[in-house]
PDB file of C-alpha atoms and ligand atoms in Angstrom:
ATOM      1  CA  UNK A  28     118.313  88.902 113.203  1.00  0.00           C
ATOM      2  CA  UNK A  29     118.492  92.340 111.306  1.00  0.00           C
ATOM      3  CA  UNK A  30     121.152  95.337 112.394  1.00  0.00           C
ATOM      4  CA  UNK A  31     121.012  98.353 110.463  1.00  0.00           C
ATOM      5  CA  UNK A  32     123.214 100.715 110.809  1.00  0.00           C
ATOM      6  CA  UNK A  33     123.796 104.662 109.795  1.00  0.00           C
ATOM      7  CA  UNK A  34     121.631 104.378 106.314  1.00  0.00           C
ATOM      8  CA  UNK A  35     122.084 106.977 103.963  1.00  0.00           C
ATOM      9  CA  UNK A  36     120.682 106.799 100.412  1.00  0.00           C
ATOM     10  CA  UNK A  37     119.624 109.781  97.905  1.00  0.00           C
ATOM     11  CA  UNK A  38     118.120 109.723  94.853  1.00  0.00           C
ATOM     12  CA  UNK A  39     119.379 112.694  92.686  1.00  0.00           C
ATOM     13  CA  UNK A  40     119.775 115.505  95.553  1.00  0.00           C
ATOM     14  CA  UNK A  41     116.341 114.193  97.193  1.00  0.00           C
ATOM     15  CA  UNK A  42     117.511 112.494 101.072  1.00  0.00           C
ATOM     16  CA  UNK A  43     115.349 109.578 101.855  1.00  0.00           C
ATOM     17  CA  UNK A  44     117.449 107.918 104.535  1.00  0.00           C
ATOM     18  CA  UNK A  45     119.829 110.278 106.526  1.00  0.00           C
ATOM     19  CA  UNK A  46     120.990 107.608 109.245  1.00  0.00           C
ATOM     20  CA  UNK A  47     118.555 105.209 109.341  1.00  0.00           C
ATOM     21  CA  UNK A  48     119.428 102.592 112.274  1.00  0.00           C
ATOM     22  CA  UNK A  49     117.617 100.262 113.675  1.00  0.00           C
ATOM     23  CA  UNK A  50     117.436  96.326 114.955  1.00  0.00           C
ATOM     24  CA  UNK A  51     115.330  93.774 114.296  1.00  0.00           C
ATOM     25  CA  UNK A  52     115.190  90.584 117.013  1.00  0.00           C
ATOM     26  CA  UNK A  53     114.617  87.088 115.797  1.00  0.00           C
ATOM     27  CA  UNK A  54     111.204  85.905 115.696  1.00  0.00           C
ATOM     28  CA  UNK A  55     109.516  89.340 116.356  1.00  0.00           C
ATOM     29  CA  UNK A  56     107.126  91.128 113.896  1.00  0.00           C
ATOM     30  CA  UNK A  57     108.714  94.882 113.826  1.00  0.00           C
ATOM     31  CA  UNK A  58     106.537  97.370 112.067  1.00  0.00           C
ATOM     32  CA  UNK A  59     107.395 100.356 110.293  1.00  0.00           C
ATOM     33  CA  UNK A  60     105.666 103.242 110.387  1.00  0.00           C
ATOM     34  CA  UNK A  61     105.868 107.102 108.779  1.00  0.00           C
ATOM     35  CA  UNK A  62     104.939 108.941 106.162  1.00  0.00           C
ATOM     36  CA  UNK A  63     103.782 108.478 102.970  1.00  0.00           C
ATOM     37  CA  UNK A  64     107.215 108.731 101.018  1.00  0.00           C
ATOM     38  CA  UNK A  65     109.350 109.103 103.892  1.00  0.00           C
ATOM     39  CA  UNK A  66     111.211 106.335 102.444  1.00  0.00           C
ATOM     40  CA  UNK A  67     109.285 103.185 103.994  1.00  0.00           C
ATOM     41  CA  UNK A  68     109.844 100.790 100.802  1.00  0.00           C
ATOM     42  CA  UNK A  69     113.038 102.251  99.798  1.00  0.00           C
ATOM     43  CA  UNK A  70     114.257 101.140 103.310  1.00  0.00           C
ATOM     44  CA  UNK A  71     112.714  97.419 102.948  1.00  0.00           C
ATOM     45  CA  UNK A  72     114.524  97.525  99.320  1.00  0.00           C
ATOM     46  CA  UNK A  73     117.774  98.044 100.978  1.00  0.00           C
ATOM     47  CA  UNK A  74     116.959  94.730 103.226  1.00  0.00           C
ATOM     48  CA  UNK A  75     116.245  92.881 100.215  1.00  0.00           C
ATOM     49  CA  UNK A  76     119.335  93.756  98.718  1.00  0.00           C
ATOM     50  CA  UNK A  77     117.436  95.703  95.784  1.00  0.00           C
ATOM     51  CA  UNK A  78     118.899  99.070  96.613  1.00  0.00           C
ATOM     52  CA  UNK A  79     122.736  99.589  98.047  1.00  0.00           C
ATOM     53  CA  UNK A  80     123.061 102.496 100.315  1.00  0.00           C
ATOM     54  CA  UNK A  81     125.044 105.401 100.354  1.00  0.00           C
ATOM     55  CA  UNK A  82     126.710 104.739 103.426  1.00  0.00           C
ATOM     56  CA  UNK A  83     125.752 102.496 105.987  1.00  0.00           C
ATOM     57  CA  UNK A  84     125.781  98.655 106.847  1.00  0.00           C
ATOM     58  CA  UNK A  85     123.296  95.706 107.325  1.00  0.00           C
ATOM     59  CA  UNK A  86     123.919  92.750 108.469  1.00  0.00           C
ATOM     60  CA  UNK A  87     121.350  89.754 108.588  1.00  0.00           C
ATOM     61  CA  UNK A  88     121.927  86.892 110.671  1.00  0.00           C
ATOM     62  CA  UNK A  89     125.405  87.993 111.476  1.00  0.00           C
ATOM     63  CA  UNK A  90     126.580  88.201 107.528  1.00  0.00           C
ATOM     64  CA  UNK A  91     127.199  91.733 106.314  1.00  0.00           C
ATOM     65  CA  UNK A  92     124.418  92.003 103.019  1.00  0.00           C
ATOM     66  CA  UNK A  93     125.797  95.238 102.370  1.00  0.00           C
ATOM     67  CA  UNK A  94     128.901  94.172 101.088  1.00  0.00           C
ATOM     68  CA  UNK A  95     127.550  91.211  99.528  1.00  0.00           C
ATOM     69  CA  UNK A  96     127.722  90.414  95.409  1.00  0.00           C
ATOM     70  CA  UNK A  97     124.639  89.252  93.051  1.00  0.00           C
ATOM     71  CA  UNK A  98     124.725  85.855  93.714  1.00  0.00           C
ATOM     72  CA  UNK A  99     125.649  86.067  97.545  1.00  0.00           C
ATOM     73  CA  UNK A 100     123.046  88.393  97.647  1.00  0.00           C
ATOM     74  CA  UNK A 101     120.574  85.652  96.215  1.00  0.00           C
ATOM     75  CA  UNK A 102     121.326  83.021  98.653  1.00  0.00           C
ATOM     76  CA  UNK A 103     120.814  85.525 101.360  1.00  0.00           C
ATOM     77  CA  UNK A 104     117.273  86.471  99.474  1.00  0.00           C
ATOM     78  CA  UNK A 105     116.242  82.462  99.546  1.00  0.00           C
ATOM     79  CA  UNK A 106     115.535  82.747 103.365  1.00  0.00           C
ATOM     80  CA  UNK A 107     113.349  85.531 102.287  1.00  0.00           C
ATOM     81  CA  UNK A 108     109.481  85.921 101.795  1.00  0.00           C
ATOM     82  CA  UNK A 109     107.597  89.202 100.223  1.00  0.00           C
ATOM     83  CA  UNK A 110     105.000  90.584 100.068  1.00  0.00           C
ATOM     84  CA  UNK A 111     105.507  93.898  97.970  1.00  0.00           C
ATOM     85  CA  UNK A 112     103.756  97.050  97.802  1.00  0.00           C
ATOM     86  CA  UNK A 113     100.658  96.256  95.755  1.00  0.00           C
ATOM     87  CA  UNK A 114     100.422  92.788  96.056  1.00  0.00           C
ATOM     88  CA  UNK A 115     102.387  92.340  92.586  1.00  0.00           C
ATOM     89  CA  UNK A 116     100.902  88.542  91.296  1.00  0.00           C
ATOM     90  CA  UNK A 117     102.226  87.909  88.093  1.00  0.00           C
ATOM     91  CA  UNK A 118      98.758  88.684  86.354  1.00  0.00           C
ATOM     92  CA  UNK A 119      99.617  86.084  83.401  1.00  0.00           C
ATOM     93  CA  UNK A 120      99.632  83.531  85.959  1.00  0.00           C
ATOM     94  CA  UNK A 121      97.011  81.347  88.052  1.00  0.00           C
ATOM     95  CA  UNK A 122      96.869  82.004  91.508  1.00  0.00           C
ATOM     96  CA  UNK A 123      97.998  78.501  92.090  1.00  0.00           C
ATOM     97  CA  UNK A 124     100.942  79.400  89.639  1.00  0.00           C
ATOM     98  CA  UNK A 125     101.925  82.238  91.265  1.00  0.00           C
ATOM     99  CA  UNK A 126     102.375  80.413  94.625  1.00  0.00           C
ATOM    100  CA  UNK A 127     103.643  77.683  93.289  1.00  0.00           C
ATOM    101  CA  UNK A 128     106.356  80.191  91.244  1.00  0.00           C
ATOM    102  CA  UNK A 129     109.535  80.683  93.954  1.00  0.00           C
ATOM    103  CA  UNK A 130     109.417  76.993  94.345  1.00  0.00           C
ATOM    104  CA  UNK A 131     109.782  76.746  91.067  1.00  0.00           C
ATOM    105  CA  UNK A 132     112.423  79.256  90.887  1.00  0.00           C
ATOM    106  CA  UNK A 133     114.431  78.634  94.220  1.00  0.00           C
ATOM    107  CA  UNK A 134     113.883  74.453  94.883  1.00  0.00           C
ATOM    108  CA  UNK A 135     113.908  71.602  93.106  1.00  0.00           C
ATOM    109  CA  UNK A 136     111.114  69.811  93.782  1.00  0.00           C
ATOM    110  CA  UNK A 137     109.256  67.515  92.051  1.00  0.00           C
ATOM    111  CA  UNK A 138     105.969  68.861  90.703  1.00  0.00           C
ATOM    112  CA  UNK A 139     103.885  66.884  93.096  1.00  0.00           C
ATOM    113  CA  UNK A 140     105.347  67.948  95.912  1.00  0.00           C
ATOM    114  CA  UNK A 141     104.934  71.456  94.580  1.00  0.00           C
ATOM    115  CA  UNK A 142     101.514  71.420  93.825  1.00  0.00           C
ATOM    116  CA  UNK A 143     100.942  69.577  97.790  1.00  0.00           C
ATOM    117  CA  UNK A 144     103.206  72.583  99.114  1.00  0.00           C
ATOM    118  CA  UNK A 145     100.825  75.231  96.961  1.00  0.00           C
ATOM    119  CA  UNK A 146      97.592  73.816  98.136  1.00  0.00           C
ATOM    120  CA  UNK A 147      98.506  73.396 101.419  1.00  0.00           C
ATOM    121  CA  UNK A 148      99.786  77.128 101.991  1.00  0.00           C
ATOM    122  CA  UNK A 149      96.514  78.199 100.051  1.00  0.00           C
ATOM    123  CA  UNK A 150      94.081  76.391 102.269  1.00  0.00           C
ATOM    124  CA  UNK A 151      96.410  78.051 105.430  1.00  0.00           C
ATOM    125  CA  UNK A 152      95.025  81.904 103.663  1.00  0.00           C
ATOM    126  CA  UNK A 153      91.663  80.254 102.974  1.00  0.00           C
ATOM    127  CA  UNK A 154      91.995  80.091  99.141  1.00  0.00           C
ATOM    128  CA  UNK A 155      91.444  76.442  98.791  1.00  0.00           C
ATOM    129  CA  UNK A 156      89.561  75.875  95.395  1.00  0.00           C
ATOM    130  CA  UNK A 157      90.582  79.521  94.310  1.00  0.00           C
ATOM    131  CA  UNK A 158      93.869  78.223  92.366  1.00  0.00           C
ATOM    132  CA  UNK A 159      92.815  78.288  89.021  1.00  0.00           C
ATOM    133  CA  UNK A 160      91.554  81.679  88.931  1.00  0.00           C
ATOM    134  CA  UNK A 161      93.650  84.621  87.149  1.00  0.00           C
ATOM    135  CA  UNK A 162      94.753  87.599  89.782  1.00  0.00           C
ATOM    136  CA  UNK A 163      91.968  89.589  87.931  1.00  0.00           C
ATOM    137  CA  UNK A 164      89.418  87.460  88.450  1.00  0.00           C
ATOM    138  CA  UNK A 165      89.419  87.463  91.960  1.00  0.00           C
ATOM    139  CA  UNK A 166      89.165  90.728  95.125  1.00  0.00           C
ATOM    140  CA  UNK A 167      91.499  92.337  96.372  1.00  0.00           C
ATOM    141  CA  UNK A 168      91.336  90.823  99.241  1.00  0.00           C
ATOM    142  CA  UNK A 169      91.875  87.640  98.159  1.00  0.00           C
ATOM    143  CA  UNK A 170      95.191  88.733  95.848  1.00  0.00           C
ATOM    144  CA  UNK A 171      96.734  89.736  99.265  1.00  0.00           C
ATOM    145  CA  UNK A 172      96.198  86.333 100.546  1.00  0.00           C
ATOM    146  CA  UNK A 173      97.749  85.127  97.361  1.00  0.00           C
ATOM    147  CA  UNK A 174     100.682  87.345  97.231  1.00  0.00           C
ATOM    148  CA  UNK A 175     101.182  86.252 101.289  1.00  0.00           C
ATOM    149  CA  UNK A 176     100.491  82.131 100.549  1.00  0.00           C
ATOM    150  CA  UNK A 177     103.259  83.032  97.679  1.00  0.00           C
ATOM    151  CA  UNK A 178     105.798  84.986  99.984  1.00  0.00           C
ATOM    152  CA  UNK A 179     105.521  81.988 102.508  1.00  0.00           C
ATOM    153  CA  UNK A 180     105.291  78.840 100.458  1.00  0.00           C
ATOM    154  CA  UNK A 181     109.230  78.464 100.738  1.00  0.00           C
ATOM    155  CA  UNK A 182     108.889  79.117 104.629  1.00  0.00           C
ATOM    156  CA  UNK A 183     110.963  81.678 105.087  1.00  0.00           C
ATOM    157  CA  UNK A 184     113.320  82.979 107.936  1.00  0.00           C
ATOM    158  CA  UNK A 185     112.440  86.330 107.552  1.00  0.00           C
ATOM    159  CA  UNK A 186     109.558  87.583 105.808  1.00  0.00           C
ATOM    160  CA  UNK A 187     108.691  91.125 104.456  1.00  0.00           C
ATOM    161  CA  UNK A 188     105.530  92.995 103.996  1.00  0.00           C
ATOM    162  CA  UNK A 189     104.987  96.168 102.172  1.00  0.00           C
ATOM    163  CA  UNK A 190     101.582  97.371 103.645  1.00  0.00           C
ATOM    164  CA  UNK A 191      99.408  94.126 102.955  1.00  0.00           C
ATOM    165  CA  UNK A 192      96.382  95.717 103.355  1.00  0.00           C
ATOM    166  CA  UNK A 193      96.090  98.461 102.236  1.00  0.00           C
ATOM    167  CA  UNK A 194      92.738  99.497 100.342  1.00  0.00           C
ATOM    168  CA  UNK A 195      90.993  96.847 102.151  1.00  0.00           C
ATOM    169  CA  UNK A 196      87.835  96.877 104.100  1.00  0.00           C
ATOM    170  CA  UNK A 197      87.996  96.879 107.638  1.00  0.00           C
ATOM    171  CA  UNK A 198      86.355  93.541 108.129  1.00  0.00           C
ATOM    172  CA  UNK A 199      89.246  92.499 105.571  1.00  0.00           C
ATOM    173  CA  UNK A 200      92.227  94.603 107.228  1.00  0.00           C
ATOM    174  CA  UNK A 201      91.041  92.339 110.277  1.00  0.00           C
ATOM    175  CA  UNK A 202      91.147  89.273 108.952  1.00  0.00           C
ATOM    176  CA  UNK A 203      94.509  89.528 107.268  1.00  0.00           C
ATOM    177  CA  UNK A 204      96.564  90.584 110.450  1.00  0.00           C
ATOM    178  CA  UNK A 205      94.473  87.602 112.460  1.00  0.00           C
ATOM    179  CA  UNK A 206      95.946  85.335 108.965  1.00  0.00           C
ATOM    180  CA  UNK A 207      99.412  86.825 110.300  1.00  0.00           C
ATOM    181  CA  UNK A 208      99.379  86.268 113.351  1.00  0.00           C
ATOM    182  CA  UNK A 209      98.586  83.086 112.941  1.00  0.00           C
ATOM    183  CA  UNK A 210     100.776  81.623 110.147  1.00  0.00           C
ATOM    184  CA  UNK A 211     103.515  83.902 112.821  1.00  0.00           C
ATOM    185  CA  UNK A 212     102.494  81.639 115.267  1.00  0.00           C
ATOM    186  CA  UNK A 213     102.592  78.296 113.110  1.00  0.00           C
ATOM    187  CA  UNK A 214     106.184  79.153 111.227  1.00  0.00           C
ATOM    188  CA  UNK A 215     108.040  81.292 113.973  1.00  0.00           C
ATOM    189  CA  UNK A 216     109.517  83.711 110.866  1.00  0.00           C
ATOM    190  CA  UNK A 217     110.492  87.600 111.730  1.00  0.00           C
ATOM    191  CA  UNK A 218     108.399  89.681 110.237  1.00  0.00           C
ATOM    192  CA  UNK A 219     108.931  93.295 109.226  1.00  0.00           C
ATOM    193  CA  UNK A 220     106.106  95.028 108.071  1.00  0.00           C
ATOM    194  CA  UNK A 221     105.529  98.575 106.691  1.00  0.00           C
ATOM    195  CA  UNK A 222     101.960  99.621 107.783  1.00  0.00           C
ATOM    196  CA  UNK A 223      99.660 102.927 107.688  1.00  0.00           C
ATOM    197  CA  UNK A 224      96.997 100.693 109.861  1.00  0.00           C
ATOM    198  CA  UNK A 225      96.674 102.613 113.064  1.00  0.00           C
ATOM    199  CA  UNK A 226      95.583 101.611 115.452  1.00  0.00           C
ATOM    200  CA  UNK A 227      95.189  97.932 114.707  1.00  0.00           C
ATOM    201  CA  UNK A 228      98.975  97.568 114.408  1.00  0.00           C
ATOM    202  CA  UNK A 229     100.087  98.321 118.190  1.00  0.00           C
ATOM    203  CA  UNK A 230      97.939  94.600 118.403  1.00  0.00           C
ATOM    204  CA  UNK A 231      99.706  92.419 115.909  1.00  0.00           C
ATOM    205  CA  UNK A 232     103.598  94.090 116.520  1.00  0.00           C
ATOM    206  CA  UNK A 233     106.170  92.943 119.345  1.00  0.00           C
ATOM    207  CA  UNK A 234     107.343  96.674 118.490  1.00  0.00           C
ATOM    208  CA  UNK A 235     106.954  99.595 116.352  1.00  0.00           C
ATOM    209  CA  UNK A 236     109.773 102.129 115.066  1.00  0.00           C
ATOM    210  CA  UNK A 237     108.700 105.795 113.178  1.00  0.00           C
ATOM    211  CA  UNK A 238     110.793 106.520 110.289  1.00  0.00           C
ATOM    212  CA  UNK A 239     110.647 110.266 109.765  1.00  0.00           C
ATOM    213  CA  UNK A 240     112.705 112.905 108.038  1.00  0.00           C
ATOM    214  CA  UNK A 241     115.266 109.749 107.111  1.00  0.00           C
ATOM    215  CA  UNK A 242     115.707 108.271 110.410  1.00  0.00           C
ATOM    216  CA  UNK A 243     114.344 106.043 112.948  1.00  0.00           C
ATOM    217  CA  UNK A 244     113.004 108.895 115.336  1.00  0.00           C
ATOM    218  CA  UNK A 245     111.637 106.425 117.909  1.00  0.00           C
ATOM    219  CA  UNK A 246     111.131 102.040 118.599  1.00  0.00           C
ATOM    220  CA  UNK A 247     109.740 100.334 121.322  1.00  0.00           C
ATOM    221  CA  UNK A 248     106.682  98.228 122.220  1.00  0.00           C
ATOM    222  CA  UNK A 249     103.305  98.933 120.979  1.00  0.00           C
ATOM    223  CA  UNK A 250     102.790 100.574 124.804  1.00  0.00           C
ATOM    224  CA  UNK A 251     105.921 102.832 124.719  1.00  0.00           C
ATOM    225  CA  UNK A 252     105.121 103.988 121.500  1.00  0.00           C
ATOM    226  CA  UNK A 253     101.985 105.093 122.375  1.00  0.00           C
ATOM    227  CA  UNK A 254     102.890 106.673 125.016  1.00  0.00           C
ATOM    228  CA  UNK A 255     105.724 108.136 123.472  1.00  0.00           C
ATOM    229  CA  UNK A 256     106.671 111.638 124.836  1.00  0.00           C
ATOM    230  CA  UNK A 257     108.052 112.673 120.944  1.00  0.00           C
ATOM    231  CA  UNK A 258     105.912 114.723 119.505  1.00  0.00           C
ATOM    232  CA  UNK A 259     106.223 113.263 115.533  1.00  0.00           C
ATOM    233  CA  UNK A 260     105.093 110.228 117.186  1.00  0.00           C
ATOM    234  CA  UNK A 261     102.478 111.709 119.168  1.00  0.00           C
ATOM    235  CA  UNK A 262     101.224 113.744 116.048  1.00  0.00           C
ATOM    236  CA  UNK A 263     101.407 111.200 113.650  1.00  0.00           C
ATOM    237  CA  UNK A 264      99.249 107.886 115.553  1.00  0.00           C
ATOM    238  CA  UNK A 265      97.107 110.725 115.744  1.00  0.00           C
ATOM    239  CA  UNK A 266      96.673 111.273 112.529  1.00  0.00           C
ATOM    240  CA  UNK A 267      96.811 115.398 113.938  1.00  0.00           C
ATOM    241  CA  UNK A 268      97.611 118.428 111.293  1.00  0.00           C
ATOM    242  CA  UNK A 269      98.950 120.278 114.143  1.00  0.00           C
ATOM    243  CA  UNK A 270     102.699 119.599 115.149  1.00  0.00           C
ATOM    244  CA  UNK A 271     106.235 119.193 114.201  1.00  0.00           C
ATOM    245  CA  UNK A 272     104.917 117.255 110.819  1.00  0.00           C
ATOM    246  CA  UNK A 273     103.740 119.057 108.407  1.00  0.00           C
ATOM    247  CA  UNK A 274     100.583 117.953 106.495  1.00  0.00           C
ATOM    248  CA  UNK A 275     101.366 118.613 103.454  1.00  0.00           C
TER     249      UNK A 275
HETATM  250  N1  ATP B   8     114.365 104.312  92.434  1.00  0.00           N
HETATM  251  C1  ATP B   8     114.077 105.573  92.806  1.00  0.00           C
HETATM  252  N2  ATP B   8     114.584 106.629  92.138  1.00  0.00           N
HETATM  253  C2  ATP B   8     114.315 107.878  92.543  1.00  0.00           C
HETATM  254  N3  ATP B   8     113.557 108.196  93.609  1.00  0.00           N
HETATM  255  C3  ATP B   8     113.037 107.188  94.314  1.00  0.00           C
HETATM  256  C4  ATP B   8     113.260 105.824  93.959  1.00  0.00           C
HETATM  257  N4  ATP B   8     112.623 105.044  94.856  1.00  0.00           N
HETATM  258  C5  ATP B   8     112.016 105.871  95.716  1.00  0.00           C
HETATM  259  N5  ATP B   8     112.265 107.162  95.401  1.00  0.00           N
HETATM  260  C6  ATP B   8     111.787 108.329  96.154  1.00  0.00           C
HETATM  261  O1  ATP B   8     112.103 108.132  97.515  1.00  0.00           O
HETATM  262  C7  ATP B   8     111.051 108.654  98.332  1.00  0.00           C
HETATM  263  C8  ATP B   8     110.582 107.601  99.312  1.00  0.00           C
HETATM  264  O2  ATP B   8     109.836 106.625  98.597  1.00  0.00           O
HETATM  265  P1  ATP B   8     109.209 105.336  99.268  1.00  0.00           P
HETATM  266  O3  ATP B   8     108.563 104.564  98.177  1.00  0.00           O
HETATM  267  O4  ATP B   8     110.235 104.651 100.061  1.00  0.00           O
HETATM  268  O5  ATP B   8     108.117 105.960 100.241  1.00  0.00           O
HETATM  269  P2  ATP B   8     107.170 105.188 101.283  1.00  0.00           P
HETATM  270  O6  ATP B   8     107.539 105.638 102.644  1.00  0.00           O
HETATM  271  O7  ATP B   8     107.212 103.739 100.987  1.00  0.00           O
HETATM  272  O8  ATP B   8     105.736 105.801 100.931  1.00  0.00           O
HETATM  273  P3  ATP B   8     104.271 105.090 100.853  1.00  0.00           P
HETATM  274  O9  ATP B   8     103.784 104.965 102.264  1.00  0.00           O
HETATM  275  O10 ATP B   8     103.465 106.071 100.075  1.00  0.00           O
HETATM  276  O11 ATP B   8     104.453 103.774 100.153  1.00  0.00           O
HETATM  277  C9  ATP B   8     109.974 109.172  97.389  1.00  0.00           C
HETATM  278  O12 ATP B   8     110.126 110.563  97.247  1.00  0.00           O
HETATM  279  C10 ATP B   8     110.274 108.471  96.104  1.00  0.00           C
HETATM  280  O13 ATP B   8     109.870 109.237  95.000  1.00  0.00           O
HETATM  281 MG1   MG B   9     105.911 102.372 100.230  1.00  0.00          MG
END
């Protein structure tokens, strides 16, 4: 569904991605992995079409988005769902307005049918009744579920998450890879999903890939990279100051 190939993008003289390549199959939830600005959500802005590389090509669904314009970009982008780094509800908004706001943007449906769509997707995260609140009036954990409800309400091809759970309980962390899973299982998208949630993500991924030092160092299945033999890898699951990384 995704190839990406040779990425190269600096900012100033800083390298983020030196030859990032890597491929993404239909229907699988692919998680990225690596350090904390190692370039994680600079690559997922380059899928989105928010950042053009350097050098490099990606291609989604067979179309080349790297040499796509604007607006050919934005078709491209309507098969898309987010969830960005954050969360990022539109705090102005209700809940229910902020789910109901890319089918707004992107369809044009009638206003009943919206609000049908928006209540359905926010009984699916289990924030049925929780639509008129404001973003600050409700957890954390509940603004993830909102910002997921709102990256899926147009079901999507391909969705993206910029680690969803991040500063979550664990009881929380849980429950939003089971919510997933299972709206994976219902609606079939590919996922691909930045995530510092070790170990829980070798359950939830059909496989991982490290980014480190601008490239994909290593991707396989939750097993192989586990087992991996490359010491990054080995180092970093770990969580180890020892090794080839280092800490700081
Ligand atoms: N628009 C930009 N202009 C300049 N530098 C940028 C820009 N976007 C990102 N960077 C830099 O690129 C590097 C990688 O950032 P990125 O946000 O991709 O990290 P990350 O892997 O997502 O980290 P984290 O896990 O903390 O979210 C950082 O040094 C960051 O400062
Ligand atoms: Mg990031």
């Amino acid at each position: 569904m995704i190839r990406v190939e040779n990425l190269h993008k600096a900012f100033g003289g800083q390298q983020v991605l030196q030859g990032l390549t890597l491929e993404v199959n239909t229907g699988e939830i692919m998680i990225v992995i690596g350090r904390s600005g190692g370039g994680k959500s600079v690559f997922l802005r380059h899928l989105l079409g928010l950042l053009r590389p350097d050098a490099g090509r990606i291609w989604v669904d067979g179309v080349e988005i790297t040499a796509l314009r604007g607006h050919e970009m934005d078709k491209v982008r309507e098969r898309y769902g987010v969830v960005f780094q954050g969360g990022a509800l539109f705090d102005s908004l209700t809940v229910f307005d902020n789910v109901a706001f890319p089918l707004r943007e992107k369809t044009a449906l009638a206003a009943s049918e919206i609000a049908a769509r928006v209540e359905e997707k926010l009984a699916q995260v289990g924030l049925s009744g929780a639509g008129h609140k404001y973003p600050d009036e409700v957890s954390g954990g509940m603004r993830k579920r909102a910002a997921i409800a709102r990256a899926l309400v147009t079901e999507p091809q391909i969705v993206f998450f910029d680690e969803p759970t991040t500063g979550l309980d664990p009881v929380l962390v849980n429950a939003i890879h089971h919510l997933i899973l299972d709206l994976h299982r219902k609606f079939r998208f590919t996922a691909v999903m930045v995530s510092h949630e070790i170990p829980e993500i070798f359950e939830i991924a059909q496989r991982v890939a490290m980014l480190h030092d601008g490239v994909i160092v290593e991707a396989g299945d939750p097993q192989a990279i586990q087992e991996s033999g490359n010491p990054v890898v080995q180092q970093f699951i770990r969580g180890q100051i020892e090794g080839p990384i280092r800490a700081i």
